[in-house]
Amino acid sequence: MDDPPTPPAGKHSAGRHRAAAAEKRWASGASGMQGTGPAAPARRDRAPKKRRILRLTNRDKIVLALMVGVPTLLEALLIWMPTVLSVLLSFTKWNGLEFGDIRSAGSANYEFAVQTYPPFWPAIQHNILWLVFLSVVATPLGLLLAVLLDRQIRGSKIYQTVFFVPVMLSMALVGIVWQLVYSRDAGLINNVLGTAGTSHATDWLGDSDINIWAALIAASWKHVGYIMILYLAGLKGVDPSIKEAAMIDGANDRQIFLRVVFPAMRPINIIVVVITIIESLRAFDIVYVINGGTNGLELISALIIQNLLGQGQVIGVGSALAAILLVFSLIPIVTYLIRVFGKEDG
């Protein structure tokens, strides 16, 4: 039997060299893998680099100073400085002509306003009546309209527009519009009643017993639309799931609104209360358009203008009345700010 052929020596040695080289590569790769195993955690444990703090450039500082400083300066010059000067003038006696005529009066202006000035206490009563009427009649009516319109009744967008139009008008223009309604000889109401131009016509604005109520209705025309828009926004923000949960528990519509929806609108309720108080204190435009704030329409704001402007001006008394009104206005404002910022800090 013949022996199997022996491969050439060159090919056999080349194969051994290739096998040895492959074995070395495998060994080096394995050792590399073993070497990388512990090294990976070492890289992960490396301390993170500190972030570089971004500093404002000179241009950023200038822009920031202008954006903050200019409005602050205007606020100080146009609001706070006149406020401080008005408070200081309330303790002086001045005819408003020459600065050299300013004389110290102590608390005499406040004493005169509270004890002697005839329209002062009627004006206080009218401001309180204004607050009560807006709180008890106008604000609940605006809430009712918001609840009805939130149910997406037919034509709700048209109704919202109709009720919101007075909000876009100034109070002076509202007073002029309602003068056309209340006019004794050519007013809408007296024409509808058939008494216009006769001796039986009602003088809605001239009769001191009823003109305050006529002015309150005119002011409520705008206030109702404002409150309606605020509560509509609040109702849209209430989570529908809480209403569905209350409905599943067996609550009716009235219980859902009073015990679930209305408490959920607490931020809106606070804003509405503050706005109502401020509106009652700063009421001025309508009564001044009607008869200058006299003959049954006395308000603190109207008395301030009467003493600061026109003939027989008494700067000290007018400034004292303005300071009194400022104190009354700060009470709801400070209360609102304390509740808002106190809640954020908590």
mmCIF file of C-alpha atoms in Angstrom:
data_model
loop_
_atom_site.group_PDB
_atom_site.id
_atom_site.type_symbol
_atom_site.label_atom_id
_atom_site.label_comp_id
_atom_site.label_asym_id
_atom_site.label_seq_id
_atom_site.Cartn_x
_atom_site.Cartn_y
_atom_site.Cartn_z
ATOM 1 C CA MET A 1 0.000 0.000 0.000
ATOM 2 C CA ASP A 2 1.242 3.349 -0.883
ATOM 3 C CA ASP A 3 1.601 5.922 1.865
ATOM 4 C CA PRO A 4 -0.547 9.141 1.600
ATOM 5 C CA PRO A 5 1.192 11.963 -0.102
ATOM 6 C CA THR A 6 3.037 14.278 2.195
ATOM 7 C CA PRO A 7 2.135 17.985 1.771
ATOM 8 C CA PRO A 8 4.897 20.245 0.753
ATOM 9 C CA ALA A 9 6.978 21.600 3.596
ATOM 10 C CA GLY A 10 6.403 25.213 2.560
ATOM 11 C CA LYS A 11 2.626 25.042 2.708
ATOM 12 C CA HIS A 12 2.674 23.197 6.041
ATOM 13 C CA SER A 13 4.891 25.821 7.705
ATOM 14 C CA ALA A 14 2.756 28.635 6.302
ATOM 15 C CA GLY A 15 -0.385 27.120 7.808
ATOM 16 C CA ARG A 16 1.312 26.832 11.190
ATOM 17 C CA HIS A 17 2.326 30.475 11.009
ATOM 18 C CA ARG A 18 -1.226 31.577 10.149
ATOM 19 C CA ALA A 19 -2.680 29.516 13.012
ATOM 20 C CA ALA A 20 -0.178 30.952 15.449
ATOM 21 C CA ALA A 21 -0.940 34.486 14.293
ATOM 22 C CA ALA A 22 -4.716 33.930 14.679
ATOM 23 C CA GLU A 23 -4.146 32.507 18.156
ATOM 24 C CA LYS A 24 -2.137 35.569 19.134
ATOM 25 C CA ARG A 25 -4.821 37.909 17.818
ATOM 26 C CA TRP A 26 -7.494 36.038 19.768
ATOM 27 C CA ALA A 27 -5.391 36.138 22.923
ATOM 28 C CA SER A 28 -4.703 39.838 22.568
ATOM 29 C CA GLY A 29 -8.420 40.536 21.956
ATOM 30 C CA ALA A 30 -9.425 38.519 24.983
ATOM 31 C CA SER A 31 -6.880 40.253 27.144
ATOM 32 C CA GLY A 32 -8.108 43.592 25.796
ATOM 33 C CA MET A 33 -11.695 42.706 26.658
ATOM 34 C CA GLN A 34 -10.625 41.638 30.124
ATOM 35 C CA GLY A 35 -8.741 44.878 30.458
ATOM 36 C CA THR A 36 -11.686 46.996 29.423
ATOM 37 C CA GLY A 37 -14.085 45.397 31.893
ATOM 38 C CA PRO A 38 -12.865 47.145 35.057
ATOM 39 C CA ALA A 39 -11.958 50.286 33.148
ATOM 40 C CA ALA A 40 -15.541 51.097 32.137
ATOM 41 C CA PRO A 41 -16.778 51.688 35.675
ATOM 42 C CA ALA A 42 -13.733 53.823 36.301
ATOM 43 C CA ARG A 43 -14.800 56.136 33.492
ATOM 44 C CA ARG A 44 -18.377 56.187 34.799
ATOM 45 C CA ASP A 45 -17.187 57.048 38.297
ATOM 46 C CA ARG A 46 -15.265 60.006 36.990
ATOM 47 C CA ALA A 47 -16.428 63.242 38.649
ATOM 48 C CA PRO A 48 -18.706 65.301 36.377
ATOM 49 C CA LYS A 49 -17.354 68.506 35.053
ATOM 50 C CA LYS A 50 -18.624 71.661 36.703
ATOM 51 C CA ARG A 51 -20.888 73.734 34.524
ATOM 52 C CA ARG A 52 -19.533 77.080 33.616
ATOM 53 C CA ILE A 53 -21.527 79.937 35.133
ATOM 54 C CA LEU A 54 -22.938 82.147 32.426
ATOM 55 C CA ARG A 55 -22.247 85.776 33.135
ATOM 56 C CA LEU A 56 -24.240 88.665 31.749
ATOM 57 C CA THR A 57 -22.473 90.677 29.138
ATOM 58 C CA ASN A 58 -22.408 94.448 29.256
ATOM 59 C CA ARG A 59 -25.062 94.505 26.547
ATOM 60 C CA ASP A 60 -27.307 92.187 28.591
ATOM 61 C CA LYS A 61 -26.897 94.402 31.646
ATOM 62 C CA ILE A 62 -27.845 97.511 29.668
ATOM 63 C CA VAL A 63 -30.944 95.851 28.184
ATOM 64 C CA LEU A 64 -32.000 94.495 31.586
ATOM 65 C CA ALA A 65 -31.480 97.889 33.219
ATOM 66 C CA LEU A 66 -33.606 99.587 30.567
ATOM 67 C CA MET A 67 -36.398 97.001 30.737
ATOM 68 C CA VAL A 68 -36.612 97.164 34.528
ATOM 69 C CA GLY A 69 -35.421 100.661 35.263
ATOM 70 C CA VAL A 70 -37.542 102.657 32.801
ATOM 71 C CA PRO A 71 -40.943 101.218 33.914
ATOM 72 C CA THR A 72 -39.899 101.549 37.558
ATOM 73 C CA LEU A 73 -38.888 105.173 37.032
ATOM 74 C CA LEU A 74 -42.165 105.979 35.266
ATOM 75 C CA GLU A 75 -44.116 104.257 38.042
ATOM 76 C CA ALA A 76 -42.281 106.300 40.669
ATOM 77 C CA LEU A 77 -42.661 109.618 38.841
ATOM 78 C CA LEU A 78 -46.276 109.268 37.730
ATOM 79 C CA ILE A 79 -47.829 107.343 40.618
ATOM 80 C CA TRP A 80 -45.809 107.121 43.805
ATOM 81 C CA MET A 81 -44.399 110.632 43.836
ATOM 82 C CA PRO A 82 -47.820 112.286 43.344
ATOM 83 C CA THR A 83 -49.233 109.961 45.994
ATOM 84 C CA VAL A 84 -46.588 110.951 48.527
ATOM 85 C CA LEU A 85 -46.968 114.658 47.666
ATOM 86 C CA SER A 86 -50.751 114.391 48.012
ATOM 87 C CA VAL A 87 -50.393 112.885 51.477
ATOM 88 C CA LEU A 88 -47.986 115.674 52.469
ATOM 89 C CA LEU A 89 -50.319 118.350 51.073
ATOM 90 C CA SER A 90 -53.165 116.955 53.162
ATOM 91 C CA PHE A 91 -51.414 118.420 56.230
ATOM 92 C CA THR A 92 -51.084 121.890 54.689
ATOM 93 C CA LYS A 93 -53.180 124.891 53.740
ATOM 94 C CA TRP A 94 -52.566 126.024 50.148
ATOM 95 C CA ASN A 95 -54.481 127.897 47.478
ATOM 96 C CA GLY A 96 -52.752 126.015 44.666
ATOM 97 C CA LEU A 97 -51.157 129.112 43.103
ATOM 98 C CA GLU A 98 -47.699 129.753 44.589
ATOM 99 C CA PHE A 99 -45.480 127.359 46.498
ATOM 100 C CA GLY A 100 -44.561 130.125 48.891
ATOM 101 C CA ASP A 101 -48.157 130.233 50.168
ATOM 102 C CA ILE A 102 -48.045 126.683 51.557
ATOM 103 C CA ARG A 103 -48.710 126.715 55.298
ATOM 104 C CA SER A 104 -48.788 123.870 57.775
ATOM 105 C CA ALA A 105 -52.290 122.926 58.933
ATOM 106 C CA GLY A 106 -51.675 119.797 60.971
ATOM 107 C CA SER A 107 -54.726 117.545 61.073
ATOM 108 C CA ALA A 108 -57.156 120.416 60.496
ATOM 109 C CA ASN A 109 -58.079 119.232 56.993
ATOM 110 C CA TYR A 110 -58.986 115.758 58.239
ATOM 111 C CA GLU A 111 -60.993 117.195 61.113
ATOM 112 C CA PHE A 112 -62.866 119.488 58.729
ATOM 113 C CA ALA A 113 -63.622 116.660 56.318
ATOM 114 C CA VAL A 114 -64.916 114.298 58.999
ATOM 115 C CA GLN A 115 -66.665 116.735 61.339
ATOM 116 C CA THR A 116 -67.715 119.800 59.323
ATOM 117 C CA TYR A 117 -67.783 119.063 55.579
ATOM 118 C CA PRO A 118 -71.489 118.342 54.787
ATOM 119 C CA PRO A 119 -71.114 115.977 51.775
ATOM 120 C CA PHE A 120 -68.521 113.732 53.446
ATOM 121 C CA TRP A 121 -70.767 111.257 55.269
ATOM 122 C CA PRO A 122 -73.356 111.050 52.465
ATOM 123 C CA ALA A 123 -70.441 110.222 50.154
ATOM 124 C CA ILE A 124 -69.270 107.475 52.539
ATOM 125 C CA GLN A 125 -72.796 106.049 52.611
ATOM 126 C CA HIS A 126 -73.050 106.124 48.818
ATOM 127 C CA ASN A 127 -69.711 104.350 48.439
ATOM 128 C CA ILE A 128 -70.874 101.643 50.839
ATOM 129 C CA LEU A 129 -74.168 101.366 48.952
ATOM 130 C CA TRP A 130 -72.179 101.090 45.711
ATOM 131 C CA LEU A 131 -70.159 98.224 47.205
ATOM 132 C CA VAL A 132 -73.227 96.385 48.511
ATOM 133 C CA PHE A 133 -75.126 96.729 45.235
ATOM 134 C CA LEU A 134 -72.229 95.476 43.116
ATOM 135 C CA SER A 135 -71.589 92.607 45.541
ATOM 136 C CA VAL A 136 -75.191 91.477 46.005
ATOM 137 C CA VAL A 137 -76.725 92.231 42.600
ATOM 138 C CA ALA A 138 -74.182 92.815 39.821
ATOM 139 C CA THR A 139 -71.561 90.202 40.733
ATOM 140 C CA PRO A 140 -74.030 87.296 41.240
ATOM 141 C CA LEU A 141 -75.733 88.274 37.976
ATOM 142 C CA GLY A 142 -72.403 88.068 36.149
ATOM 143 C CA LEU A 143 -71.789 84.648 37.717
ATOM 144 C CA LEU A 144 -75.238 83.458 36.623
ATOM 145 C CA LEU A 145 -74.616 84.548 33.041
ATOM 146 C CA ALA A 146 -71.249 82.772 33.057
ATOM 147 C CA VAL A 147 -72.820 79.513 34.272
ATOM 148 C CA LEU A 148 -75.555 79.673 31.632
ATOM 149 C CA LEU A 149 -73.200 80.504 28.788
ATOM 150 C CA ASP A 150 -70.738 77.805 29.874
ATOM 151 C CA ARG A 151 -73.363 75.190 29.003
ATOM 152 C CA GLN A 152 -72.878 75.939 25.308
ATOM 153 C CA ILE A 153 -76.459 76.988 24.672
ATOM 154 C CA ARG A 154 -77.421 77.985 21.159
ATOM 155 C CA GLY A 155 -76.029 81.408 20.295
ATOM 156 C CA SER A 156 -73.735 81.528 23.342
ATOM 157 C CA LYS A 157 -71.007 83.326 21.371
ATOM 158 C CA ILE A 158 -73.453 86.062 20.376
ATOM 159 C CA TYR A 159 -74.615 86.481 23.978
ATOM 160 C CA GLN A 160 -71.022 86.682 25.195
ATOM 161 C CA THR A 161 -70.304 89.431 22.680
ATOM 162 C CA VAL A 162 -73.428 91.385 23.631
ATOM 163 C CA PHE A 163 -72.661 91.277 27.340
ATOM 164 C CA PHE A 164 -68.970 92.003 26.843
ATOM 165 C CA VAL A 165 -69.409 95.127 24.690
ATOM 166 C CA PRO A 166 -69.978 97.462 27.709
ATOM 167 C CA VAL A 167 -66.708 96.262 29.234
ATOM 168 C CA MET A 168 -64.797 97.812 26.318
ATOM 169 C CA LEU A 169 -66.441 101.216 26.867
ATOM 170 C CA SER A 170 -65.101 103.817 29.277
ATOM 171 C CA MET A 171 -67.243 104.658 32.288
ATOM 172 C CA ALA A 172 -67.652 108.227 31.033
ATOM 173 C CA LEU A 173 -69.095 106.920 27.773
ATOM 174 C CA VAL A 174 -71.321 104.530 29.722
ATOM 175 C CA GLY A 175 -72.647 107.532 31.648
ATOM 176 C CA ILE A 176 -73.416 109.380 28.409
ATOM 177 C CA VAL A 177 -75.222 106.339 26.984
ATOM 178 C CA TRP A 178 -77.377 105.993 30.070
ATOM 179 C CA GLN A 179 -78.162 109.697 30.064
ATOM 180 C CA LEU A 180 -79.956 109.035 26.789
ATOM 181 C CA VAL A 181 -81.854 106.241 28.505
ATOM 182 C CA TYR A 182 -82.759 108.246 31.624
ATOM 183 C CA SER A 183 -83.449 111.655 30.046
ATOM 184 C CA ARG A 184 -86.683 113.149 31.343
ATOM 185 C CA ASP A 185 -87.902 114.667 28.090
ATOM 186 C CA ALA A 186 -86.452 112.347 25.438
ATOM 187 C CA GLY A 187 -85.190 109.331 27.338
ATOM 188 C CA LEU A 188 -85.904 105.746 26.315
ATOM 189 C CA ILE A 189 -87.608 104.792 29.586
ATOM 190 C CA ASN A 190 -89.988 107.733 29.674
ATOM 191 C CA ASN A 191 -90.801 107.228 26.010
ATOM 192 C CA VAL A 192 -91.647 103.587 26.648
ATOM 193 C CA LEU A 193 -93.808 104.632 29.616
ATOM 194 C CA GLY A 194 -95.471 107.316 27.492
ATOM 195 C CA THR A 195 -94.617 110.131 29.904
ATOM 196 C CA ALA A 196 -91.790 111.816 27.996
ATOM 197 C CA GLY A 197 -92.283 115.574 27.697
ATOM 198 C CA THR A 198 -95.161 115.655 30.191
ATOM 199 C CA SER A 199 -95.428 116.703 33.794
ATOM 200 C CA HIS A 200 -95.699 113.046 34.811
ATOM 201 C CA ALA A 201 -92.279 112.175 33.443
ATOM 202 C CA THR A 202 -89.846 110.790 36.008
ATOM 203 C CA ASP A 203 -86.635 112.748 36.432
ATOM 204 C CA TRP A 204 -84.382 109.715 36.848
ATOM 205 C CA LEU A 205 -81.188 111.734 37.144
ATOM 206 C CA GLY A 206 -82.452 114.910 38.794
ATOM 207 C CA ASP A 207 -84.415 113.368 41.668
ATOM 208 C CA SER A 208 -81.992 112.885 44.562
ATOM 209 C CA ASP A 209 -84.077 110.007 45.928
ATOM 210 C CA ILE A 210 -83.699 107.775 42.880
ATOM 211 C CA ASN A 211 -80.700 109.004 40.872
ATOM 212 C CA ILE A 212 -78.252 106.935 42.919
ATOM 213 C CA TRP A 213 -80.144 103.781 41.938
ATOM 214 C CA ALA A 214 -80.162 104.836 38.309
ATOM 215 C CA ALA A 215 -76.393 105.363 38.447
ATOM 216 C CA LEU A 216 -75.910 101.956 40.098
ATOM 217 C CA ILE A 217 -77.824 100.212 37.313
ATOM 218 C CA ALA A 218 -75.720 102.014 34.721
ATOM 219 C CA ALA A 219 -72.486 101.005 36.496
ATOM 220 C CA SER A 220 -73.691 97.401 36.802
ATOM 221 C CA TRP A 221 -74.237 97.258 33.032
ATOM 222 C CA LYS A 222 -70.450 97.236 32.623
ATOM 223 C CA HIS A 223 -69.584 95.363 35.824
ATOM 224 C CA VAL A 224 -71.801 92.366 34.978
ATOM 225 C CA GLY A 225 -70.004 91.770 31.679
ATOM 226 C CA TYR A 226 -66.598 91.998 33.340
ATOM 227 C CA ILE A 227 -67.515 89.472 36.042
ATOM 228 C CA MET A 228 -69.079 87.192 33.415
ATOM 229 C CA ILE A 229 -65.817 87.009 31.460
ATOM 230 C CA LEU A 230 -63.777 86.288 34.603
ATOM 231 C CA TYR A 231 -66.056 83.468 35.709
ATOM 232 C CA LEU A 232 -66.251 82.025 32.201
ATOM 233 C CA ALA A 233 -62.465 81.716 32.261
ATOM 234 C CA GLY A 234 -62.659 80.125 35.705
ATOM 235 C CA LEU A 235 -65.295 77.604 34.643
ATOM 236 C CA LYS A 236 -63.201 76.566 31.646
ATOM 237 C CA GLY A 237 -60.324 75.822 34.002
ATOM 238 C CA VAL A 238 -62.252 73.454 36.298
ATOM 239 C CA ASP A 239 -61.275 69.808 35.801
ATOM 240 C CA PRO A 240 -64.292 67.959 34.307
ATOM 241 C CA SER A 241 -63.325 64.761 36.149
ATOM 242 C CA ILE A 242 -64.245 66.195 39.545
ATOM 243 C CA LYS A 243 -67.698 67.109 38.248
ATOM 244 C CA GLU A 244 -68.113 63.616 36.819
ATOM 245 C CA ALA A 245 -67.047 62.095 40.134
ATOM 246 C CA ALA A 246 -69.613 64.195 42.018
ATOM 247 C CA MET A 247 -72.294 63.206 39.503
ATOM 248 C CA ILE A 248 -71.471 59.523 40.004
ATOM 249 C CA ASP A 249 -71.825 60.043 43.762
ATOM 250 C CA GLY A 250 -75.388 61.225 43.155
ATOM 251 C CA ALA A 251 -75.023 65.017 43.434
ATOM 252 C CA ASN A 252 -77.413 67.182 41.437
ATOM 253 C CA ASP A 253 -76.421 70.246 39.365
ATOM 254 C CA ARG A 254 -76.889 72.707 42.218
ATOM 255 C CA GLN A 255 -74.832 70.623 44.646
ATOM 256 C CA ILE A 256 -72.089 70.088 42.064
ATOM 257 C CA PHE A 257 -71.793 73.829 41.479
ATOM 258 C CA LEU A 258 -71.960 74.952 45.122
ATOM 259 C CA ARG A 259 -69.803 72.217 46.650
ATOM 260 C CA VAL A 260 -67.400 71.327 43.833
ATOM 261 C CA VAL A 261 -67.170 73.897 41.040
ATOM 262 C CA PHE A 262 -67.450 77.141 43.016
ATOM 263 C CA PRO A 263 -64.822 76.167 45.641
ATOM 264 C CA ALA A 264 -62.506 75.043 42.807
ATOM 265 C CA MET A 265 -62.631 78.610 41.430
ATOM 266 C CA ARG A 266 -61.197 80.082 44.628
ATOM 267 C CA PRO A 267 -58.473 82.156 42.871
ATOM 268 C CA ILE A 268 -61.097 83.694 40.574
ATOM 269 C CA ASN A 269 -63.374 84.366 43.551
ATOM 270 C CA ILE A 270 -60.615 86.306 45.310
ATOM 271 C CA ILE A 271 -59.929 88.384 42.199
ATOM 272 C CA VAL A 272 -63.644 89.138 41.794
ATOM 273 C CA VAL A 273 -63.948 90.282 45.413
ATOM 274 C CA VAL A 274 -60.961 92.605 45.097
ATOM 275 C CA ILE A 275 -62.196 94.028 41.789
ATOM 276 C CA THR A 276 -65.673 94.639 43.205
ATOM 277 C CA ILE A 277 -64.296 96.511 46.214
ATOM 278 C CA ILE A 278 -61.978 98.633 44.087
ATOM 279 C CA GLU A 279 -64.755 99.431 41.587
ATOM 280 C CA SER A 280 -66.989 100.635 44.402
ATOM 281 C CA LEU A 281 -64.262 102.890 45.816
ATOM 282 C CA ARG A 282 -63.046 104.450 42.574
ATOM 283 C CA ALA A 283 -66.540 105.019 41.123
ATOM 284 C CA PHE A 284 -66.459 108.528 39.692
ATOM 285 C CA ASP A 285 -67.036 108.792 35.946
ATOM 286 C CA ILE A 286 -70.767 108.124 35.784
ATOM 287 C CA VAL A 287 -71.789 110.434 38.636
ATOM 288 C CA TYR A 288 -69.512 113.196 37.374
ATOM 289 C CA VAL A 289 -70.977 112.957 33.870
ATOM 290 C CA ILE A 290 -74.532 113.042 35.243
ATOM 291 C CA ASN A 291 -74.365 116.047 37.577
ATOM 292 C CA GLY A 292 -70.802 116.507 38.799
ATOM 293 C CA GLY A 293 -71.306 114.232 41.799
ATOM 294 C CA THR A 294 -73.874 116.433 43.540
ATOM 295 C CA ASN A 295 -77.583 116.329 44.448
ATOM 296 C CA GLY A 296 -77.687 112.760 45.740
ATOM 297 C CA LEU A 297 -74.710 111.397 43.804
ATOM 298 C CA GLU A 298 -71.943 112.363 46.211
ATOM 299 C CA LEU A 299 -68.967 109.986 46.206
ATOM 300 C CA ILE A 300 -65.531 110.381 47.802
ATOM 301 C CA SER A 301 -63.836 110.454 44.407
ATOM 302 C CA ALA A 302 -66.186 113.197 43.198
ATOM 303 C CA LEU A 303 -65.555 115.272 46.333
ATOM 304 C CA ILE A 304 -61.805 115.037 45.711
ATOM 305 C CA ILE A 305 -62.158 116.552 42.234
ATOM 306 C CA GLN A 306 -64.529 119.242 43.481
ATOM 307 C CA ASN A 307 -61.957 120.411 46.036
ATOM 308 C CA LEU A 308 -58.885 120.115 43.816
ATOM 309 C CA LEU A 309 -60.259 121.747 40.661
ATOM 310 C CA GLY A 310 -62.381 124.747 39.784
ATOM 311 C CA GLN A 311 -63.203 127.877 41.726
ATOM 312 C CA GLY A 312 -62.777 127.900 45.475
ATOM 313 C CA GLN A 313 -60.353 125.011 45.331
ATOM 314 C CA VAL A 314 -59.091 123.760 48.673
ATOM 315 C CA ILE A 315 -55.972 121.710 47.976
ATOM 316 C CA GLY A 316 -55.520 120.588 51.570
ATOM 317 C CA VAL A 317 -59.067 119.249 51.967
ATOM 318 C CA GLY A 318 -58.994 117.550 48.586
ATOM 319 C CA SER A 319 -55.670 115.909 49.427
ATOM 320 C CA ALA A 320 -57.039 114.762 52.783
ATOM 321 C CA LEU A 321 -60.021 113.144 51.060
ATOM 322 C CA ALA A 322 -57.637 111.495 48.592
ATOM 323 C CA ALA A 323 -55.549 110.125 51.452
ATOM 324 C CA ILE A 324 -58.670 108.697 53.116
ATOM 325 C CA LEU A 325 -59.696 107.030 49.874
ATOM 326 C CA LEU A 326 -56.146 105.671 49.480
ATOM 327 C CA VAL A 327 -56.311 104.005 52.884
ATOM 328 C CA PHE A 328 -59.671 102.411 52.073
ATOM 329 C CA SER A 329 -58.319 101.182 48.730
ATOM 330 C CA LEU A 330 -55.156 99.690 50.237
ATOM 331 C CA ILE A 331 -57.107 97.403 52.569
ATOM 332 C CA PRO A 332 -58.410 94.996 49.872
ATOM 333 C CA ILE A 333 -55.220 95.316 47.817
ATOM 334 C CA VAL A 334 -52.912 94.409 50.706
ATOM 335 C CA THR A 335 -55.242 91.599 51.777
ATOM 336 C CA TYR A 336 -55.164 90.143 48.271
ATOM 337 C CA LEU A 337 -51.372 90.361 48.008
ATOM 338 C CA ILE A 338 -50.886 88.721 51.413
ATOM 339 C CA ARG A 339 -53.145 85.818 50.469
ATOM 340 C CA VAL A 340 -51.503 85.303 47.077
ATOM 341 C CA PHE A 341 -47.834 85.594 48.070
ATOM 342 C CA GLY A 342 -48.393 83.963 51.445
ATOM 343 C CA LYS A 343 -49.807 80.907 49.687
ATOM 344 C CA GLU A 344 -46.838 80.754 47.296
ATOM 345 C CA ASP A 345 -44.341 80.900 50.183
ATOM 346 C CA GLY A 346 -46.207 78.148 52.006
#
